[in-house]
Short mmCIF file of C-alpha atoms in Angstrom, two decimals:
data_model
loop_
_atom_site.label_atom_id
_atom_site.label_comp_id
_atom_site.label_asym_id
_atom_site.label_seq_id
_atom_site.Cartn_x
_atom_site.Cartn_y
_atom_site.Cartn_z
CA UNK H 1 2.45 1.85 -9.13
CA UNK H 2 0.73 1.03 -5.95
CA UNK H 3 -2.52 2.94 -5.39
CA UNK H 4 -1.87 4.24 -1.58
CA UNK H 5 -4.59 3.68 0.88
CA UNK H 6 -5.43 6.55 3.18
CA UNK H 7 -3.48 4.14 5.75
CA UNK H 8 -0.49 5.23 3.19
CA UNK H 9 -0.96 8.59 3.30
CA UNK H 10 -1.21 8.80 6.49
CA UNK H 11 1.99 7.07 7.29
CA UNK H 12 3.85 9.40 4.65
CA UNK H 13 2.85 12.35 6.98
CA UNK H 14 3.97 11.08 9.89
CA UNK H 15 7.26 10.44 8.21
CA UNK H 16 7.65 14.41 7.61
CA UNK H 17 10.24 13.45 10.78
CA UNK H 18 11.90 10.23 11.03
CA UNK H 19 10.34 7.92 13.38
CA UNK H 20 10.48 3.74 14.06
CA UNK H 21 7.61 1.67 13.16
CA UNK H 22 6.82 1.38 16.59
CA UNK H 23 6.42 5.30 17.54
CA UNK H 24 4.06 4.84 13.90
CA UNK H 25 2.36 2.46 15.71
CA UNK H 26 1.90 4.40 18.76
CA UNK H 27 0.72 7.60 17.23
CA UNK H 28 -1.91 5.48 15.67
CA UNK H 29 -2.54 4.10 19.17
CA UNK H 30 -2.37 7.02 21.36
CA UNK H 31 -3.83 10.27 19.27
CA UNK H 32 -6.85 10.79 17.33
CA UNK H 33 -5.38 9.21 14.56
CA UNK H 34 -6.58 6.05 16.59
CA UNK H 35 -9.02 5.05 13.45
CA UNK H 36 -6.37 3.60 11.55
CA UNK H 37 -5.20 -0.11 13.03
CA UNK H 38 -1.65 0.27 15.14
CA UNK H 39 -1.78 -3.54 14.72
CA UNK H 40 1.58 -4.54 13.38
CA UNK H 41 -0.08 -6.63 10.57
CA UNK H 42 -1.40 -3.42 8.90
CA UNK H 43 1.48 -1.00 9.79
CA UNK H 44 4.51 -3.04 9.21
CA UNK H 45 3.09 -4.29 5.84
CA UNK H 46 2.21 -0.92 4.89
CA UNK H 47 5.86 0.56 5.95
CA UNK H 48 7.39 -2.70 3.28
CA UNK H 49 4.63 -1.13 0.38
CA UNK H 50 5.58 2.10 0.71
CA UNK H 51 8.92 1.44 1.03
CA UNK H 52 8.88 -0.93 -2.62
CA UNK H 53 7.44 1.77 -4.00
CA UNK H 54 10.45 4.22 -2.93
CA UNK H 55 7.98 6.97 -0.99
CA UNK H 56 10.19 6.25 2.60
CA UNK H 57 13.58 4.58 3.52
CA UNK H 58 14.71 2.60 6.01
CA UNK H 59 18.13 3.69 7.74
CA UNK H 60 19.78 2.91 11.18
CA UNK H 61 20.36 5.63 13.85
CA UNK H 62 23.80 4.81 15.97
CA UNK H 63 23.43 8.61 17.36
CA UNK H 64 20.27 7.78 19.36
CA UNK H 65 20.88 4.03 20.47
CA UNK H 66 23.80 1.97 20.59
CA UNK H 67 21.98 -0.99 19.39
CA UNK H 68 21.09 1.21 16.07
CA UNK H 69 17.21 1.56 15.65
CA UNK H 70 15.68 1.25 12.10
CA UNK H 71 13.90 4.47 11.42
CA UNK H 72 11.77 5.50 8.54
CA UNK H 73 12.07 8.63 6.36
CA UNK H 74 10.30 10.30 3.23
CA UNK H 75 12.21 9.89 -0.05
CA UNK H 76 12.05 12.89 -2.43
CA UNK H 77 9.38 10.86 -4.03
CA UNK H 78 7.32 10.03 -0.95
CA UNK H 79 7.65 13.96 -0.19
CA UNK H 80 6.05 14.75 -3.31
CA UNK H 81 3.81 12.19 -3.26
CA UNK H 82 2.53 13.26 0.11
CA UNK H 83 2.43 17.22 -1.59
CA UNK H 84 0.42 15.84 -3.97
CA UNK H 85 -2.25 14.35 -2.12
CA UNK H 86 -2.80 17.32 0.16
CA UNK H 87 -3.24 19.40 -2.55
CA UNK H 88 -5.76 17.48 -4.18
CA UNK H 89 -9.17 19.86 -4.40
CA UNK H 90 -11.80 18.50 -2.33
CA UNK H 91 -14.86 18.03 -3.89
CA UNK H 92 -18.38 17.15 -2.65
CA UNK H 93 -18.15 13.46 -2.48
CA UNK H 94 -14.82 14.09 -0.22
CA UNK H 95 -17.10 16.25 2.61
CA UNK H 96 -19.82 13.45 2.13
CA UNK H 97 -17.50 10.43 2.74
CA UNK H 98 -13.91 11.76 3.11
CA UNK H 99 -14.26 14.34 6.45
CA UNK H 100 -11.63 12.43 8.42
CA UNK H 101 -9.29 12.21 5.20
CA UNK H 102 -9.74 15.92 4.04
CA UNK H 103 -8.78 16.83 7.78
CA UNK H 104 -5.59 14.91 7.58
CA UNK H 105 -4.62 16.91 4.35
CA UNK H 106 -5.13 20.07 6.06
CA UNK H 107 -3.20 18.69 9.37
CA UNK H 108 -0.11 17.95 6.97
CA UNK H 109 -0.64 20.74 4.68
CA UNK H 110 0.88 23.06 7.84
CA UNK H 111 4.38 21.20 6.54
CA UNK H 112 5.06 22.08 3.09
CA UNK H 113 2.64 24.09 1.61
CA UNK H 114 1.88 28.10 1.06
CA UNK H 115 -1.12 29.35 3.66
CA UNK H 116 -2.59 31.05 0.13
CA UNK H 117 -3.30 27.41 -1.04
CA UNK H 118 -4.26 26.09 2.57
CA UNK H 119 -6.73 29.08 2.66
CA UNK H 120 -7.72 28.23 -1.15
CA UNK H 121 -8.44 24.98 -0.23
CA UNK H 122 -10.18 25.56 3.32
CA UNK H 123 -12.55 27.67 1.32
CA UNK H 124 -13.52 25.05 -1.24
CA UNK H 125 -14.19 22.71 1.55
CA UNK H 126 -16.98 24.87 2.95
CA UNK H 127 -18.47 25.45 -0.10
CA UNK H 128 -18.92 21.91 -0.83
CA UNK H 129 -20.11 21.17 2.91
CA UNK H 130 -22.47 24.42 2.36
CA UNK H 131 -23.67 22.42 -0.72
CA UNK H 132 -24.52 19.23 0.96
CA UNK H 133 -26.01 21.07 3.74
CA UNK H 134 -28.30 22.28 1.37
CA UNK H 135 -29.09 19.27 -0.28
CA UNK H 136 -29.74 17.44 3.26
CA UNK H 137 -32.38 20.33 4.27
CA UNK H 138 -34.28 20.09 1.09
CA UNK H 139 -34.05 16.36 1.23
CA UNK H 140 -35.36 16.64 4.86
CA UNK H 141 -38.31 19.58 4.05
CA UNK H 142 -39.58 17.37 1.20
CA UNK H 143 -39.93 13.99 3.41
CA UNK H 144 -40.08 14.68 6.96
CA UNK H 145 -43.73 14.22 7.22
CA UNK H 146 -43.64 10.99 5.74
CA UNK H 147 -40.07 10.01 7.81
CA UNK H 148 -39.96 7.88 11.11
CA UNK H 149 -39.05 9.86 13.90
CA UNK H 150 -35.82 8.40 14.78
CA UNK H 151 -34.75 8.89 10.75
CA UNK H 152 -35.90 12.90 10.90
CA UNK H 153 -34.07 12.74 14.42
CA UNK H 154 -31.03 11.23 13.30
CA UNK H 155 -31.10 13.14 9.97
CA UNK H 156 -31.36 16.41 12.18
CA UNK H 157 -28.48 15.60 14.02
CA UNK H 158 -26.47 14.72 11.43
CA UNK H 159 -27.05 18.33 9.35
CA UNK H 160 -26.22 19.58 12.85
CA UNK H 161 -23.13 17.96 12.32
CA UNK H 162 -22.29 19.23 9.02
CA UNK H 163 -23.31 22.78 9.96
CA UNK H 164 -20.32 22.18 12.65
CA UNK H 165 -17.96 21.39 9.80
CA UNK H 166 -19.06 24.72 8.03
CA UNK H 167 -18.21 26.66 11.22
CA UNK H 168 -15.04 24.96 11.97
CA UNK H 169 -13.57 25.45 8.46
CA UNK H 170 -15.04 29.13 8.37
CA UNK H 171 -13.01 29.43 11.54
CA UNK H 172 -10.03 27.75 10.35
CA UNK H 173 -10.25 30.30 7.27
CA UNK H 174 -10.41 33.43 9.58
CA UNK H 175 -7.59 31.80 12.19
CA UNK H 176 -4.86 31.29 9.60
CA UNK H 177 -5.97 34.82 7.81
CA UNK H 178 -5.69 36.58 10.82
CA UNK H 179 -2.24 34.59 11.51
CA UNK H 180 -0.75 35.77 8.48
CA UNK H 181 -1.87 39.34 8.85
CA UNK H 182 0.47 39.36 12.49
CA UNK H 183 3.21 37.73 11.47
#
């Protein structure tokens, strides 16, 4: 089997409701999902991959156009697949490298999976990003005498940035807790 690129995954969700290649394509060109290519030669090739490896379908939809447009949709397989994925724990390598990608999980985890585990895994997420805050501050204690300015600068900004993450998903946590609570 195919090991699916981010690119992949992110297609998969998108497919959680039918859509062309083209309205694929202009998701990727119109939202914050903007850091993936809407260039055909990634999207169209990606569509054939995950198609081959039976994750989406093609069909043709008379209702909506006489002409018949070819729309995508998640097999069984591509479903679970997609499940899968989302539910994968993230660990402390994924809030050092993997931000954007954990935040797509959580955007399609609203689809298919139980708030408990959303909650479950919004927690795990800031503890690891509590974790490597706390490595970057004792990194930065122990060397910023002997740092350049613009490297303690920049490495200030970017625990500022990480401390943001730590709010937002402590937010996220109390949001969705509190959502449950009303329904």
């Amino acid at each position: 089997m195919y090991k699916l690129t981010t690119l992949g995954y992110a297609i998969l969700g998108l497919l959680l409701q039918p859509m062309t290649g083209y309205g694929i394509r202009k998701v990727f060109e119109l939202t914050p999902m903007g850091e993936y290519s809407s260039s055909p030669g990634s999207i169209y090739p990606a569509l054939k991959r995950l198609e081959k490896e039976l994750l989406i379908e093609q069909y043709i939809d008379f209702e909506k156009s006489v002409s018949g447009k070819k729309l995508y949709k998640l097999t069984t397989s591509g479903r679970k697949e997609l499940k899968n994925w989302c539910l994968k724990e993230a660990d402390l390598s994924d809030v050092q490298n993997r931000m954007n990608e954990i935040m797509l999980r959580f955007v399609f985890m609203e689809f298919f999976v139980e708030t408990g585990i959303v909650i479950k895994f919004l927690k795990s997420v800031k503890e690891n990003i509590d974790i490597y805050i706390e490595q970057l501050i004792g990194y930065y204690e122990k060397d910023k005498l002997s740092m350049p300015i613009h490297a303690s600068l920049a490495l200030e900004q970017g625990i500022g940035m990480i401390r943001a993450n730590s709010r937002w998903a402590q937010h996220a946590i109390e949001t969705i807790t509190n959502n449950i609570h009303s329904d």
